[in-house]
PDB file of C-alpha atoms and ligand atoms in Angstrom:
ATOM      1  CA  MET A   1     168.786  -6.990   9.085  1.00  0.00           C
ATOM      2  CA  ILE A   2     171.972  -7.848   7.054  1.00  0.00           C
ATOM      3  CA  PHE A   3     172.991 -11.349   6.948  1.00  0.00           C
ATOM      4  CA  GLN A   4     176.631 -12.328   5.888  1.00  0.00           C
ATOM      5  CA  ALA A   5     176.769 -15.777   4.692  1.00  0.00           C
ATOM      6  CA  LYS A   6     179.856 -17.999   5.969  1.00  0.00           C
ATOM      7  CA  ASP A   7     182.161 -17.523   3.120  1.00  0.00           C
ATOM      8  CA  THR A   8     181.740 -13.834   2.816  1.00  0.00           C
ATOM      9  CA  VAL A   9     182.493 -12.986   6.685  1.00  0.00           C
ATOM     10  CA  ASN A  10     185.811 -11.443   6.685  1.00  0.00           C
ATOM     11  CA  SER A  11     188.634 -13.242   7.966  1.00  0.00           C
ATOM     12  CA  ASP A  12     189.268 -10.653  10.652  1.00  0.00           C
ATOM     13  CA  MET A  13     187.112 -12.566  12.918  1.00  0.00           C
ATOM     14  CA  MET A  14     188.810 -12.916  16.178  1.00  0.00           C
ATOM     15  CA  ASN A  15     190.081 -16.227  17.007  1.00  0.00           C
ATOM     16  CA  LEU A  16     188.562 -16.749  20.476  1.00  0.00           C
ATOM     17  CA  THR A  17     189.955 -20.195  20.769  1.00  0.00           C
ATOM     18  CA  ASP A  18     193.514 -18.923  20.581  1.00  0.00           C
ATOM     19  CA  MET A  19     194.960 -18.450  24.134  1.00  0.00           C
ATOM     20  CA  ASN A  20     196.872 -15.458  22.989  1.00  0.00           C
ATOM     21  CA  VAL A  21     193.839 -13.573  22.044  1.00  0.00           C
ATOM     22  CA  ILE A  22     192.140 -14.523  25.112  1.00  0.00           C
ATOM     23  CA  ARG A  23     194.826 -13.476  27.458  1.00  0.00           C
ATOM     24  CA  SER A  24     195.054 -10.245  25.517  1.00  0.00           C
ATOM     25  CA  LEU A  25     191.572  -9.402  25.422  1.00  0.00           C
ATOM     26  CA  ALA A  26     191.310 -10.193  29.240  1.00  0.00           C
ATOM     27  CA  LYS A  27     194.235  -8.190  30.042  1.00  0.00           C
ATOM     28  CA  ARG A  28     193.231  -5.095  27.962  1.00  0.00           C
ATOM     29  CA  HIS A  29     189.789  -5.158  29.242  1.00  0.00           C
ATOM     30  CA  ARG A  30     190.905  -6.012  32.810  1.00  0.00           C
ATOM     31  CA  PHE A  31     188.626  -8.894  32.725  1.00  0.00           C
ATOM     32  CA  THR A  32     188.745 -11.665  35.697  1.00  0.00           C
ATOM     33  CA  PHE A  33     186.807 -14.820  35.106  1.00  0.00           C
ATOM     34  CA  SER A  34     184.153 -15.340  37.634  1.00  0.00           C
ATOM     35  CA  LYS A  35     183.698 -18.773  39.093  1.00  0.00           C
ATOM     36  CA  GLY A  36     180.315 -17.915  40.554  1.00  0.00           C
ATOM     37  CA  LEU A  37     178.777 -17.218  37.122  1.00  0.00           C
ATOM     38  CA  GLY A  38     180.262 -20.554  35.584  1.00  0.00           C
ATOM     39  CA  GLN A  39     182.641 -18.504  33.240  1.00  0.00           C
ATOM     40  CA  ASN A  40     184.726 -21.321  31.723  1.00  0.00           C
ATOM     41  CA  PHE A  41     185.030 -20.456  28.151  1.00  0.00           C
ATOM     42  CA  LEU A  42     185.338 -22.748  25.307  1.00  0.00           C
ATOM     43  CA  ILE A  43     188.896 -22.735  23.613  1.00  0.00           C
ATOM     44  CA  ASP A  44     188.648 -26.188  21.495  1.00  0.00           C
ATOM     45  CA  PRO A  45     188.106 -24.823  17.824  1.00  0.00           C
ATOM     46  CA  GLU A  46     185.917 -27.986  16.922  1.00  0.00           C
ATOM     47  CA  VAL A  47     183.277 -27.693  19.496  1.00  0.00           C
ATOM     48  CA  CYS A  48     181.498 -24.267  18.751  1.00  0.00           C
ATOM     49  CA  PRO A  49     180.998 -25.168  14.836  1.00  0.00           C
ATOM     50  CA  ALA A  50     179.631 -28.512  15.985  1.00  0.00           C
ATOM     51  CA  ILE A  51     177.256 -26.855  18.510  1.00  0.00           C
ATOM     52  CA  ALA A  52     175.998 -24.475  15.716  1.00  0.00           C
ATOM     53  CA  GLU A  53     175.611 -27.343  13.105  1.00  0.00           C
ATOM     54  CA  TYR A  54     173.651 -29.564  15.399  1.00  0.00           C
ATOM     55  CA  GLY A  55     171.623 -26.728  16.765  1.00  0.00           C
ATOM     56  CA  ILE A  56     170.720 -24.540  13.781  1.00  0.00           C
ATOM     57  CA  PRO A  57     168.499 -26.134  11.060  1.00  0.00           C
ATOM     58  CA  ALA A  58     168.828 -23.271   8.688  1.00  0.00           C
ATOM     59  CA  PRO A  59     169.922 -19.706   8.485  1.00  0.00           C
ATOM     60  CA  GLU A  60     166.369 -18.323   8.813  1.00  0.00           C
ATOM     61  CA  TYR A  61     165.894 -19.690  12.255  1.00  0.00           C
ATOM     62  CA  GLY A  62     166.314 -17.258  15.254  1.00  0.00           C
ATOM     63  CA  VAL A  63     168.919 -18.497  17.653  1.00  0.00           C
ATOM     64  CA  LEU A  64     168.653 -17.758  21.375  1.00  0.00           C
ATOM     65  CA  GLU A  65     172.127 -18.048  23.189  1.00  0.00           C
ATOM     66  CA  ILE A  66     172.337 -17.951  26.890  1.00  0.00           C
ATOM     67  CA  GLY A  67     175.697 -16.695  28.262  1.00  0.00           C
ATOM     68  CA  THR A  68     178.168 -15.377  25.711  1.00  0.00           C
ATOM     69  CA  GLY A  69     181.497 -15.159  27.525  1.00  0.00           C
ATOM     70  CA  PHE A  70     183.917 -13.715  25.233  1.00  0.00           C
ATOM     71  CA  GLY A  71     181.592 -14.741  22.309  1.00  0.00           C
ATOM     72  CA  VAL A  72     183.567 -17.728  21.064  1.00  0.00           C
ATOM     73  CA  LEU A  73     180.198 -19.613  20.355  1.00  0.00           C
ATOM     74  CA  THR A  74     178.133 -16.402  19.431  1.00  0.00           C
ATOM     75  CA  GLN A  75     180.455 -16.005  16.393  1.00  0.00           C
ATOM     76  CA  GLU A  76     179.772 -19.500  15.153  1.00  0.00           C
ATOM     77  CA  LEU A  77     176.149 -19.121  15.744  1.00  0.00           C
ATOM     78  CA  ALA A  78     176.287 -15.655  13.998  1.00  0.00           C
ATOM     79  CA  LEU A  79     177.841 -17.394  10.773  1.00  0.00           C
ATOM     80  CA  LYS A  80     175.054 -19.942  10.599  1.00  0.00           C
ATOM     81  CA  SER A  81     171.917 -17.791  11.573  1.00  0.00           C
ATOM     82  CA  GLU A  82     170.563 -14.541  10.103  1.00  0.00           C
ATOM     83  CA  CYS A  83     169.288 -13.539  13.600  1.00  0.00           C
ATOM     84  CA  VAL A  84     170.912 -14.131  16.933  1.00  0.00           C
ATOM     85  CA  ALA A  85     169.977 -12.763  20.330  1.00  0.00           C
ATOM     86  CA  ALA A  86     172.212 -13.517  23.346  1.00  0.00           C
ATOM     87  CA  VAL A  87     171.114 -12.923  26.961  1.00  0.00           C
ATOM     88  CA  GLU A  88     174.140 -12.441  29.058  1.00  0.00           C
ATOM     89  CA  LEU A  89     174.316 -11.355  32.748  1.00  0.00           C
ATOM     90  CA  ASP A  90     177.825 -10.043  32.988  1.00  0.00           C
ATOM     91  CA  LYS A  91     177.811  -6.571  31.845  1.00  0.00           C
ATOM     92  CA  ARG A  92     181.697  -6.470  32.194  1.00  0.00           C
ATOM     93  CA  LEU A  93     181.879  -8.264  29.263  1.00  0.00           C
ATOM     94  CA  ALA A  94     180.254  -5.492  26.990  1.00  0.00           C
ATOM     95  CA  PRO A  95     183.740  -3.872  25.858  1.00  0.00           C
ATOM     96  CA  VAL A  96     185.017  -7.323  24.961  1.00  0.00           C
ATOM     97  CA  LEU A  97     181.829  -8.211  23.030  1.00  0.00           C
ATOM     98  CA  LYS A  98     182.006  -4.888  21.326  1.00  0.00           C
ATOM     99  CA  GLU A  99     185.265  -5.979  19.867  1.00  0.00           C
ATOM    100  CA  THR A 100     184.806  -9.769  19.198  1.00  0.00           C
ATOM    101  CA  LEU A 101     181.398  -9.371  17.533  1.00  0.00           C
ATOM    102  CA  ALA A 102     182.071  -6.094  15.779  1.00  0.00           C
ATOM    103  CA  GLU A 103     181.455  -7.848  12.272  1.00  0.00           C
ATOM    104  CA  PHE A 104     178.098  -9.323  13.158  1.00  0.00           C
ATOM    105  CA  PRO A 105     175.311  -6.655  13.036  1.00  0.00           C
ATOM    106  CA  HIS A 106     172.746  -9.357  13.237  1.00  0.00           C
ATOM    107  CA  VAL A 107     173.780 -10.449  16.889  1.00  0.00           C
ATOM    108  CA  LYS A 108     171.648  -8.532  19.680  1.00  0.00           C
ATOM    109  CA  ILE A 109     173.152  -8.780  23.219  1.00  0.00           C
ATOM    110  CA  VAL A 110     170.796  -8.370  26.060  1.00  0.00           C
ATOM    111  CA  TRP A 111     172.029  -7.789  29.340  1.00  0.00           C
ATOM    112  CA  GLN A 112     169.853  -9.666  31.967  1.00  0.00           C
ATOM    113  CA  ASP A 113     169.578 -12.721  33.983  1.00  0.00           C
ATOM    114  CA  ILE A 114     168.122 -15.498  31.768  1.00  0.00           C
ATOM    115  CA  MET A 115     166.069 -16.654  34.627  1.00  0.00           C
ATOM    116  CA  LYS A 116     164.288 -13.202  34.638  1.00  0.00           C
ATOM    117  CA  VAL A 117     163.530 -13.181  31.102  1.00  0.00           C
ATOM    118  CA  SER A 118     159.964 -13.539  30.244  1.00  0.00           C
ATOM    119  CA  LEU A 119     160.472 -15.864  26.998  1.00  0.00           C
ATOM    120  CA  PRO A 120     157.234 -15.629  25.102  1.00  0.00           C
ATOM    121  CA  GLU A 121     157.343 -11.715  24.778  1.00  0.00           C
ATOM    122  CA  PHE A 122     161.436 -11.587  24.617  1.00  0.00           C
ATOM    123  CA  LEU A 123     161.446 -13.869  21.719  1.00  0.00           C
ATOM    124  CA  LYS A 124     158.589 -12.081  19.696  1.00  0.00           C
ATOM    125  CA  GLU A 125     160.275  -9.059  20.116  1.00  0.00           C
ATOM    126  CA  GLN A 126     163.612 -10.442  19.097  1.00  0.00           C
ATOM    127  CA  PHE A 127     162.435 -12.862  16.322  1.00  0.00           C
ATOM    128  CA  GLY A 128     158.979 -12.019  15.251  1.00  0.00           C
ATOM    129  CA  GLU A 129     157.538 -15.092  13.512  1.00  0.00           C
ATOM    130  CA  ARG A 130     160.846 -16.968  13.111  1.00  0.00           C
ATOM    131  CA  LYS A 131     161.255 -20.464  14.552  1.00  0.00           C
ATOM    132  CA  VAL A 132     163.702 -20.366  17.374  1.00  0.00           C
ATOM    133  CA  ALA A 133     166.375 -22.599  18.258  1.00  0.00           C
ATOM    134  CA  VAL A 134     168.505 -22.369  21.493  1.00  0.00           C
ATOM    135  CA  CYS A 135     172.350 -23.005  21.476  1.00  0.00           C
ATOM    136  CA  ALA A 136     174.466 -22.567  24.666  1.00  0.00           C
ATOM    137  CA  ASN A 137     177.404 -23.429  26.681  1.00  0.00           C
ATOM    138  CA  LEU A 138     175.242 -23.246  29.788  1.00  0.00           C
ATOM    139  CA  PRO A 139     176.350 -21.647  33.094  1.00  0.00           C
ATOM    140  CA  TYR A 140     176.499 -25.065  35.104  1.00  0.00           C
ATOM    141  CA  TYR A 141     175.234 -23.380  38.353  1.00  0.00           C
ATOM    142  CA  ILE A 142     171.859 -23.215  36.786  1.00  0.00           C
ATOM    143  CA  THR A 143     171.700 -25.820  34.233  1.00  0.00           C
ATOM    144  CA  SER A 144     168.429 -27.422  35.324  1.00  0.00           C
ATOM    145  CA  PRO A 145     166.637 -24.260  36.157  1.00  0.00           C
ATOM    146  CA  VAL A 146     167.471 -22.976  32.897  1.00  0.00           C
ATOM    147  CA  LEU A 147     166.238 -25.900  31.063  1.00  0.00           C
ATOM    148  CA  MET A 148     163.197 -25.890  33.008  1.00  0.00           C
ATOM    149  CA  HIS A 149     162.647 -22.007  32.348  1.00  0.00           C
ATOM    150  CA  LEU A 150     162.898 -23.000  28.602  1.00  0.00           C
ATOM    151  CA  LEU A 151     160.615 -26.125  28.706  1.00  0.00           C
ATOM    152  CA  GLU A 152     158.071 -24.475  30.989  1.00  0.00           C
ATOM    153  CA  SER A 153     157.909 -21.242  29.147  1.00  0.00           C
ATOM    154  CA  GLY A 154     155.056 -22.297  26.652  1.00  0.00           C
ATOM    155  CA  VAL A 155     157.228 -21.258  23.794  1.00  0.00           C
ATOM    156  CA  ARG A 156     157.641 -24.156  21.082  1.00  0.00           C
ATOM    157  CA  PHE A 157     161.584 -24.317  20.548  1.00  0.00           C
ATOM    158  CA  GLU A 158     162.747 -26.148  17.370  1.00  0.00           C
ATOM    159  CA  SER A 159     165.579 -27.656  19.430  1.00  0.00           C
ATOM    160  CA  ILE A 160     167.769 -26.874  22.532  1.00  0.00           C
ATOM    161  CA  THR A 161     171.376 -27.645  22.150  1.00  0.00           C
ATOM    162  CA  VAL A 162     173.355 -26.926  25.199  1.00  0.00           C
ATOM    163  CA  MET A 163     176.784 -27.967  26.890  1.00  0.00           C
ATOM    164  CA  VAL A 164     176.386 -29.215  30.380  1.00  0.00           C
ATOM    165  CA  GLN A 165     178.324 -31.344  32.894  1.00  0.00           C
ATOM    166  CA  GLN A 166     178.879 -34.851  31.945  1.00  0.00           C
ATOM    167  CA  GLU A 167     176.809 -36.057  34.869  1.00  0.00           C
ATOM    168  CA  ALA A 168     173.904 -33.753  34.025  1.00  0.00           C
ATOM    169  CA  ALA A 169     174.161 -34.963  30.486  1.00  0.00           C
ATOM    170  CA  ASP A 170     173.821 -38.456  31.679  1.00  0.00           C
ATOM    171  CA  ARG A 171     170.862 -37.548  34.033  1.00  0.00           C
ATOM    172  CA  LEU A 172     168.838 -35.727  31.468  1.00  0.00           C
ATOM    173  CA  CYS A 173     169.394 -38.111  28.906  1.00  0.00           C
ATOM    174  CA  ALA A 174     168.890 -41.281  30.963  1.00  0.00           C
ATOM    175  CA  ARG A 175     166.187 -43.976  29.920  1.00  0.00           C
ATOM    176  CA  LEU A 176     163.268 -43.474  32.612  1.00  0.00           C
ATOM    177  CA  GLY A 177     163.326 -46.976  34.489  1.00  0.00           C
ATOM    178  CA  SER A 178     167.112 -46.764  34.676  1.00  0.00           C
ATOM    179  CA  ARG A 179     168.838 -45.864  37.777  1.00  0.00           C
ATOM    180  CA  ALA A 180     170.663 -42.819  36.246  1.00  0.00           C
ATOM    181  CA  ALA A 181     167.262 -41.199  35.798  1.00  0.00           C
ATOM    182  CA  GLY A 182     165.608 -38.655  38.377  1.00  0.00           C
ATOM    183  CA  ALA A 183     162.838 -36.074  38.425  1.00  0.00           C
ATOM    184  CA  VAL A 184     164.575 -33.819  35.977  1.00  0.00           C
ATOM    185  CA  THR A 185     164.710 -36.573  33.730  1.00  0.00           C
ATOM    186  CA  ALA A 186     161.239 -36.892  33.503  1.00  0.00           C
ATOM    187  CA  ALA A 187     160.397 -33.380  33.603  1.00  0.00           C
ATOM    188  CA  VAL A 188     162.544 -32.997  30.430  1.00  0.00           C
ATOM    189  CA  GLN A 189     161.512 -36.130  28.709  1.00  0.00           C
ATOM    190  CA  LEU A 190     157.951 -35.635  29.228  1.00  0.00           C
ATOM    191  CA  ARG A 191     158.415 -32.473  26.802  1.00  0.00           C
ATOM    192  CA  GLY A 192     161.052 -33.544  24.270  1.00  0.00           C
ATOM    193  CA  ARG A 193     163.469 -36.053  23.071  1.00  0.00           C
ATOM    194  CA  ALA A 194     166.744 -35.921  24.842  1.00  0.00           C
ATOM    195  CA  GLU A 195     170.126 -37.134  23.269  1.00  0.00           C
ATOM    196  CA  GLN A 196     173.708 -36.721  24.078  1.00  0.00           C
ATOM    197  CA  LEU A 197     175.732 -35.642  21.048  1.00  0.00           C
ATOM    198  CA  PHE A 198     179.265 -35.786  21.990  1.00  0.00           C
ATOM    199  CA  ALA A 199     181.522 -35.373  24.803  1.00  0.00           C
ATOM    200  CA  VAL A 200     183.745 -32.402  25.783  1.00  0.00           C
ATOM    201  CA  PRO A 201     186.692 -32.955  28.099  1.00  0.00           C
ATOM    202  CA  ARG A 202     187.707 -30.457  30.596  1.00  0.00           C
ATOM    203  CA  ASP A 203     190.835 -29.227  29.081  1.00  0.00           C
ATOM    204  CA  SER A 204     188.616 -27.718  26.165  1.00  0.00           C
ATOM    205  CA  PHE A 205     187.861 -24.749  28.491  1.00  0.00           C
ATOM    206  CA  TYR A 206     189.616 -22.046  30.016  1.00  0.00           C
ATOM    207  CA  PRO A 207     189.748 -21.858  32.892  1.00  0.00           C
ATOM    208  CA  ALA A 208     189.451 -25.595  32.877  1.00  0.00           C
ATOM    209  CA  PRO A 209     186.772 -26.926  35.351  1.00  0.00           C
ATOM    210  CA  LYS A 210     187.124 -29.940  37.379  1.00  0.00           C
ATOM    211  CA  VAL A 211     184.774 -32.094  35.462  1.00  0.00           C
ATOM    212  CA  ASP A 212     184.047 -33.090  31.887  1.00  0.00           C
ATOM    213  CA  SER A 213     181.089 -31.980  29.778  1.00  0.00           C
ATOM    214  CA  ALA A 214     178.893 -33.203  27.096  1.00  0.00           C
ATOM    215  CA  VAL A 215     176.641 -31.455  24.403  1.00  0.00           C
ATOM    216  CA  ILE A 216     172.922 -32.575  24.535  1.00  0.00           C
ATOM    217  CA  ARG A 217     169.922 -31.706  22.301  1.00  0.00           C
ATOM    218  CA  ILE A 218     166.551 -31.639  23.502  1.00  0.00           C
ATOM    219  CA  THR A 219     164.002 -31.829  20.651  1.00  0.00           C
ATOM    220  CA  PRO A 220     160.467 -30.579  21.843  1.00  0.00           C
ATOM    221  CA  TYR A 221     157.892 -33.293  20.749  1.00  0.00           C
ATOM    222  CA  ASP A 222     155.473 -31.979  18.286  1.00  0.00           C
ATOM    223  CA  THR A 223     152.693 -33.954  19.897  1.00  0.00           C
ATOM    224  CA  PRO A 224     153.448 -34.085  23.711  1.00  0.00           C
ATOM    225  CA  PRO A 225     152.652 -37.547  25.247  1.00  0.00           C
ATOM    226  CA  CYS A 226     150.070 -35.958  27.607  1.00  0.00           C
ATOM    227  CA  THR A 227     147.913 -32.836  27.834  1.00  0.00           C
ATOM    228  CA  GLN A 228     148.981 -29.780  30.101  1.00  0.00           C
ATOM    229  CA  ASP A 229     146.700 -30.603  32.873  1.00  0.00           C
ATOM    230  CA  THR A 230     147.892 -34.437  32.835  1.00  0.00           C
ATOM    231  CA  LEU A 231     151.591 -33.131  32.734  1.00  0.00           C
ATOM    232  CA  GLU A 232     151.013 -31.255  35.990  1.00  0.00           C
ATOM    233  CA  ALA A 233     149.688 -34.394  37.742  1.00  0.00           C
ATOM    234  CA  VAL A 234     152.523 -36.631  36.376  1.00  0.00           C
ATOM    235  CA  LEU A 235     154.982 -34.076  37.243  1.00  0.00           C
ATOM    236  CA  ARG A 236     153.687 -34.232  40.885  1.00  0.00           C
ATOM    237  CA  VAL A 237     153.793 -38.002  40.913  1.00  0.00           C
ATOM    238  CA  VAL A 238     157.283 -38.129  39.503  1.00  0.00           C
ATOM    239  CA  LYS A 239     158.276 -35.603  42.271  1.00  0.00           C
ATOM    240  CA  ALA A 240     157.176 -37.542  45.033  1.00  0.00           C
ATOM    241  CA  GLY A 241     158.311 -40.899  43.584  1.00  0.00           C
ATOM    242  CA  PHE A 242     161.934 -39.767  43.100  1.00  0.00           C
ATOM    243  CA  ALA A 243     162.007 -37.862  46.601  1.00  0.00           C
ATOM    244  CA  GLN A 244     162.073 -41.216  48.403  1.00  0.00           C
ATOM    245  CA  ARG A 245     163.630 -43.197  45.481  1.00  0.00           C
ATOM    246  CA  ARG A 246     164.995 -45.903  47.647  1.00  0.00           C
ATOM    247  CA  LYS A 247     161.711 -46.770  49.308  1.00  0.00           C
ATOM    248  CA  THR A 248     158.975 -48.867  47.066  1.00  0.00           C
ATOM    249  CA  ALA A 249     156.863 -46.855  45.115  1.00  0.00           C
ATOM    250  CA  VAL A 250     153.801 -47.426  47.205  1.00  0.00           C
ATOM    251  CA  ASN A 251     155.637 -46.132  50.373  1.00  0.00           C
ATOM    252  CA  ALA A 252     157.030 -43.143  48.588  1.00  0.00           C
ATOM    253  CA  LEU A 253     153.935 -42.085  46.639  1.00  0.00           C
ATOM    254  CA  SER A 254     151.557 -42.800  49.540  1.00  0.00           C
ATOM    255  CA  ALA A 255     153.772 -40.845  51.990  1.00  0.00           C
ATOM    256  CA  VAL A 256     154.406 -37.642  50.041  1.00  0.00           C
ATOM    257  CA  LEU A 257     151.189 -37.629  48.021  1.00  0.00           C
ATOM    258  CA  ASP A 258     149.078 -38.344  51.187  1.00  0.00           C
ATOM    259  CA  LEU A 259     147.398 -41.167  49.480  1.00  0.00           C
ATOM    260  CA  PRO A 260     145.982 -44.453  51.066  1.00  0.00           C
ATOM    261  CA  LYS A 261     148.382 -47.527  50.353  1.00  0.00           C
ATOM    262  CA  GLU A 262     145.588 -49.396  49.162  1.00  0.00           C
ATOM    263  CA  ARG A 263     144.819 -46.956  46.259  1.00  0.00           C
ATOM    264  CA  VAL A 264     148.627 -46.688  45.190  1.00  0.00           C
ATOM    265  CA  THR A 265     148.813 -50.337  45.448  1.00  0.00           C
ATOM    266  CA  ALA A 266     145.986 -50.811  43.186  1.00  0.00           C
ATOM    267  CA  ALA A 267     147.042 -48.175  40.503  1.00  0.00           C
ATOM    268  CA  LEU A 268     150.392 -50.139  40.506  1.00  0.00           C
ATOM    269  CA  ALA A 269     148.702 -53.443  39.940  1.00  0.00           C
ATOM    270  CA  ALA A 270     146.403 -51.993  37.259  1.00  0.00           C
ATOM    271  CA  GLY A 271     149.710 -51.467  35.584  1.00  0.00           C
ATOM    272  CA  GLY A 272     151.066 -54.868  36.003  1.00  0.00           C
ATOM    273  CA  HIS A 273     153.477 -53.955  38.895  1.00  0.00           C
ATOM    274  CA  ASN A 274     153.734 -55.701  42.368  1.00  0.00           C
ATOM    275  CA  ALA A 275     154.022 -53.903  45.591  1.00  0.00           C
ATOM    276  CA  ASN A 276     157.819 -54.056  45.982  1.00  0.00           C
ATOM    277  CA  VAL A 277     158.474 -52.186  42.828  1.00  0.00           C
ATOM    278  CA  ARG A 278     160.534 -48.789  43.242  1.00  0.00           C
ATOM    279  CA  PHE A 279     159.788 -45.798  41.306  1.00  0.00           C
ATOM    280  CA  GLU A 280     162.968 -45.617  39.635  1.00  0.00           C
ATOM    281  CA  GLN A 281     162.231 -48.771  37.728  1.00  0.00           C
ATOM    282  CA  LEU A 282     159.245 -47.344  36.047  1.00  0.00           C
ATOM    283  CA  THR A 283     159.434 -46.213  32.422  1.00  0.00           C
ATOM    284  CA  LEU A 284     157.899 -43.030  31.065  1.00  0.00           C
ATOM    285  CA  GLU A 285     154.938 -44.820  29.901  1.00  0.00           C
ATOM    286  CA  GLU A 286     154.285 -46.708  33.152  1.00  0.00           C
ATOM    287  CA  VAL A 287     154.540 -43.405  34.924  1.00  0.00           C
ATOM    288  CA  LEU A 288     151.896 -41.979  32.391  1.00  0.00           C
ATOM    289  CA  ALA A 289     149.559 -45.051  33.198  1.00  0.00           C
ATOM    290  CA  LEU A 290     150.126 -44.905  36.934  1.00  0.00           C
ATOM    291  CA  THR A 291     149.103 -41.293  36.979  1.00  0.00           C
ATOM    292  CA  GLU A 292     146.062 -42.142  35.197  1.00  0.00           C
ATOM    293  CA  ASN A 293     145.345 -45.049  37.578  1.00  0.00           C
ATOM    294  CA  LEU A 294     145.834 -42.753  40.481  1.00  0.00           C
ATOM    295  CA  LYS A 295     143.011 -40.298  39.416  1.00  0.00           C
TER     296      LYS A 295
HETATM  297  N1  SAM B 301     179.368 -19.217  25.467  1.00  0.00           N
HETATM  298  C1  SAM B 301     180.645 -18.934  26.137  1.00  0.00           C
HETATM  299  C2  SAM B 301     181.687 -19.906  25.850  1.00  0.00           C
HETATM  300  O1  SAM B 301     181.201 -20.968  25.346  1.00  0.00           O
HETATM  301  O2  SAM B 301     182.800 -19.656  25.998  1.00  0.00           O
HETATM  302  C3  SAM B 301     180.552 -18.751  27.561  1.00  0.00           C
HETATM  303  C4  SAM B 301     180.000 -20.034  28.362  1.00  0.00           C
HETATM  304  S1  SAM B 301     180.225 -19.778  30.131  1.00  0.00           S
HETATM  305  C5  SAM B 301     180.361 -21.570  30.649  1.00  0.00           C
HETATM  306  C6  SAM B 301     178.469 -19.368  30.656  1.00  0.00           C
HETATM  307  C7  SAM B 301     178.064 -17.727  30.707  1.00  0.00           C
HETATM  308  O3  SAM B 301     176.908 -17.504  31.151  1.00  0.00           O
HETATM  309  C8  SAM B 301     179.138 -16.901  31.177  1.00  0.00           C
HETATM  310  O4  SAM B 301     179.633 -15.782  30.277  1.00  0.00           O
HETATM  311  C9  SAM B 301     178.208 -16.124  32.179  1.00  0.00           C
HETATM  312  O5  SAM B 301     178.657 -14.862  32.704  1.00  0.00           O
HETATM  313  C10 SAM B 301     176.733 -16.311  31.639  1.00  0.00           C
HETATM  314  N2  SAM B 301     175.829 -16.361  32.640  1.00  0.00           N
HETATM  315  C11 SAM B 301     175.982 -16.858  34.076  1.00  0.00           C
HETATM  316  N3  SAM B 301     174.613 -16.624  34.724  1.00  0.00           N
HETATM  317  C12 SAM B 301     173.879 -16.222  33.827  1.00  0.00           C
HETATM  318  C13 SAM B 301     172.451 -15.887  33.906  1.00  0.00           C
HETATM  319  N4  SAM B 301     171.783 -15.946  34.824  1.00  0.00           N
HETATM  320  N5  SAM B 301     171.882 -15.278  32.632  1.00  0.00           N
HETATM  321  C14 SAM B 301     172.587 -15.244  31.587  1.00  0.00           C
HETATM  322  N6  SAM B 301     173.922 -15.435  31.536  1.00  0.00           N
HETATM  323  C15 SAM B 301     174.706 -15.849  32.515  1.00  0.00           C
END
């Protein structure tokens, strides 16, 4: 595999943040943007280099991109990594990418729905023994399913650096125990540290979406806070607790998990909570302790 270091990559690289270049590509290839596939492409020249900088620890890391669009982020990832594999669903992009990624032989495009990719086998095939980082401007209609697909795959990613809608970023990175948190917050934060890196306004995209975005990074824990078996139990408790978040934790958990109220009350009391506490008030550690106490 030939890797071209940043300063040797030729200056012919197409500038995909230039609206004239984008319009010309779209026109020549008769490409129309699909709302359904979340095709809002980045046009702010500072955002893609920043995602690559935050997301790729070193050139030898394999990088998985989800959704290439015209390749604006793919180019930046290819400048920083020796080996990039990008999964894209929309095959109409093939002739565009042939042009825009022409000078990056170390980028492999795989035409598939990311949700149907079996990640352990796929990553082994693409990257062998390399450590793997994920970088993407995610299609918004499947943000949480994609993140869960990555986190539940059994693959130990070095980091997952992705653009998501601001509202999703707030939820994913919220503190458990705050009102902004939800079941997906716990599902993510039981597996890794989630942080918001920077905000990206809606006019950084073409076509511009109706809402602003943010780039977040999830760094999977070296040592998870609980075992896989416990994790499944915790996730059941979390799902139940947030399913009826306005109710007290006792009512929500006993109704959804079909447990006697006395047992839930006792488990909460063992963690120092009174019977009126709502599930959304519990921190991650308290949810872990509650699950133990419910066993
Ligand atoms: N990376 C480009 C950028 O930043 O400009 C494009 C990002 S755009 C928000 C999302 C991309 O994901 C689109 O190219 C879309 O076709 C692709 N996509 C949508 N659903 C997908 C899926 N299920 N699997 C793989 N790619 C998908």
